GROMACS .gro file of C-alpha atoms in nm:
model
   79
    1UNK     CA    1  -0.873   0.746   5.715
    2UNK     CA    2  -0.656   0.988   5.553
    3UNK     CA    3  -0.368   0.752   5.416
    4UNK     CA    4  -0.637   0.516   5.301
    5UNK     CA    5  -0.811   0.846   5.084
    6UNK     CA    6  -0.471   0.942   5.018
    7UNK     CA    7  -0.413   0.581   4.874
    8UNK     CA    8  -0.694   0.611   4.610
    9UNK     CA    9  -0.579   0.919   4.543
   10UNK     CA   10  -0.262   0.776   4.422
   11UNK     CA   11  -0.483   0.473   4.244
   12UNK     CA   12  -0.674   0.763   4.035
   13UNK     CA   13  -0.349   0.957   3.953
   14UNK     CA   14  -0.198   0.659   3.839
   15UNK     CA   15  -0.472   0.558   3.648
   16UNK     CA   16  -0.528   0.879   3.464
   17UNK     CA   17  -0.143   0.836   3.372
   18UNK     CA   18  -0.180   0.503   3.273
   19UNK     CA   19  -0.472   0.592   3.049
   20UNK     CA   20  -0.315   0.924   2.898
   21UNK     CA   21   0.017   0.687   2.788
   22UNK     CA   22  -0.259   0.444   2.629
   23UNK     CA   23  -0.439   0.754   2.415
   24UNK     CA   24  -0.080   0.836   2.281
   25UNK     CA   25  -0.020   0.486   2.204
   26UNK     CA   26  -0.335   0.447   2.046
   27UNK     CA   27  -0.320   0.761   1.808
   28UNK     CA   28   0.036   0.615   1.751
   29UNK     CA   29  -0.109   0.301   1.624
   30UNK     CA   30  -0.377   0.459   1.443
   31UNK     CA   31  -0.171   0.671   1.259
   32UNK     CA   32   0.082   0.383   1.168
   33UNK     CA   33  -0.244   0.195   1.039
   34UNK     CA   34  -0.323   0.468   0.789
   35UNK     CA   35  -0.007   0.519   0.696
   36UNK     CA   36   0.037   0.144   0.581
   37UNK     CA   37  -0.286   0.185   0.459
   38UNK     CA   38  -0.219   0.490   0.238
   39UNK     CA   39   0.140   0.333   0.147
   40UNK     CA   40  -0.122   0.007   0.028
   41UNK     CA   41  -0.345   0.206  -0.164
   42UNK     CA   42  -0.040   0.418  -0.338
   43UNK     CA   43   0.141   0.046  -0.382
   44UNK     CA   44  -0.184  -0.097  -0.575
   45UNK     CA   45  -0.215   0.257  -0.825
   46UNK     CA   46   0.172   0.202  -0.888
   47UNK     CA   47   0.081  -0.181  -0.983
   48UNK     CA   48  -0.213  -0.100  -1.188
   49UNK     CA   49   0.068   0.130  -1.353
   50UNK     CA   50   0.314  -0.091  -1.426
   51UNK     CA   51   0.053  -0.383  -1.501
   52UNK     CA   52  -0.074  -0.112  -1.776
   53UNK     CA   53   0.254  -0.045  -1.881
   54UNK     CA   54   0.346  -0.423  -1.941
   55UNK     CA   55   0.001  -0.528  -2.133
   56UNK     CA   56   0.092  -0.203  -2.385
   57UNK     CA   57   0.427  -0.375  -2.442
   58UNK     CA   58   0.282  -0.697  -2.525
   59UNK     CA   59   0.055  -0.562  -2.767
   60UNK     CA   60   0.362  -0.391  -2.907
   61UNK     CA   61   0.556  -0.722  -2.956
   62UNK     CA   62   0.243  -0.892  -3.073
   63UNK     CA   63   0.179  -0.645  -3.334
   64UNK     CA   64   0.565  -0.693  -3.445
   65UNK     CA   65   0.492  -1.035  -3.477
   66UNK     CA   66   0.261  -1.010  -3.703
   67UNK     CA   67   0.446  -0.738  -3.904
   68UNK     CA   68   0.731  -0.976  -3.919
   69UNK     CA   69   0.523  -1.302  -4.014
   70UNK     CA   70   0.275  -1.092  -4.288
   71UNK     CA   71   0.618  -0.957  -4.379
   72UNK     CA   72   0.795  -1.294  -4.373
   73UNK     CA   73   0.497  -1.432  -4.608
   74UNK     CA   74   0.478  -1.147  -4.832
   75UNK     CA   75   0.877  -1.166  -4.921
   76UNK     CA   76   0.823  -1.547  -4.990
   77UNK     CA   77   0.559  -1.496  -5.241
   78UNK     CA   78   0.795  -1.279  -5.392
   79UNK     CA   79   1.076  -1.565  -5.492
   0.00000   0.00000   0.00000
């Protein structure tokens, strides 16, 4: 009777174990998950940046365009 008691004792140490490794895995993972998620959400802000950034240059050269064709026009009516 003993060894079999003995036995599940083993079963319920092992399983505790077994279930302690799994929390530590799982806060592992979690914390891996909001990291990627943070590194995600600091990723888009940096595009929205650069995306920003880009559509101000464009209006630049647009603008230049413009100077340089009203420009263009304005030294032909000249001659």
């Amino acid at each position: 009777d003993r060894s079999v008691s003995r036995g599940l004792g083993d079963v319920y140490k092992r399983q505790v174990e077994s279930i302690t490794q799994l929390s530590a895995v799982s806060e592992e993972v979690t914390a891996s998950t909001q990291e990627a998620s943070d590194m995600s959400e600091h990723d888009l802000e940096e595009l929205k940046s650069v995306t920003i950034s880009i559509l101000d240059v464009q209006k630049t050269v647009d603008q230049l365009k413009q100077y340089h064709t009203e420009d263009s026009e304005s030294a032909e009516q000249t001659d």
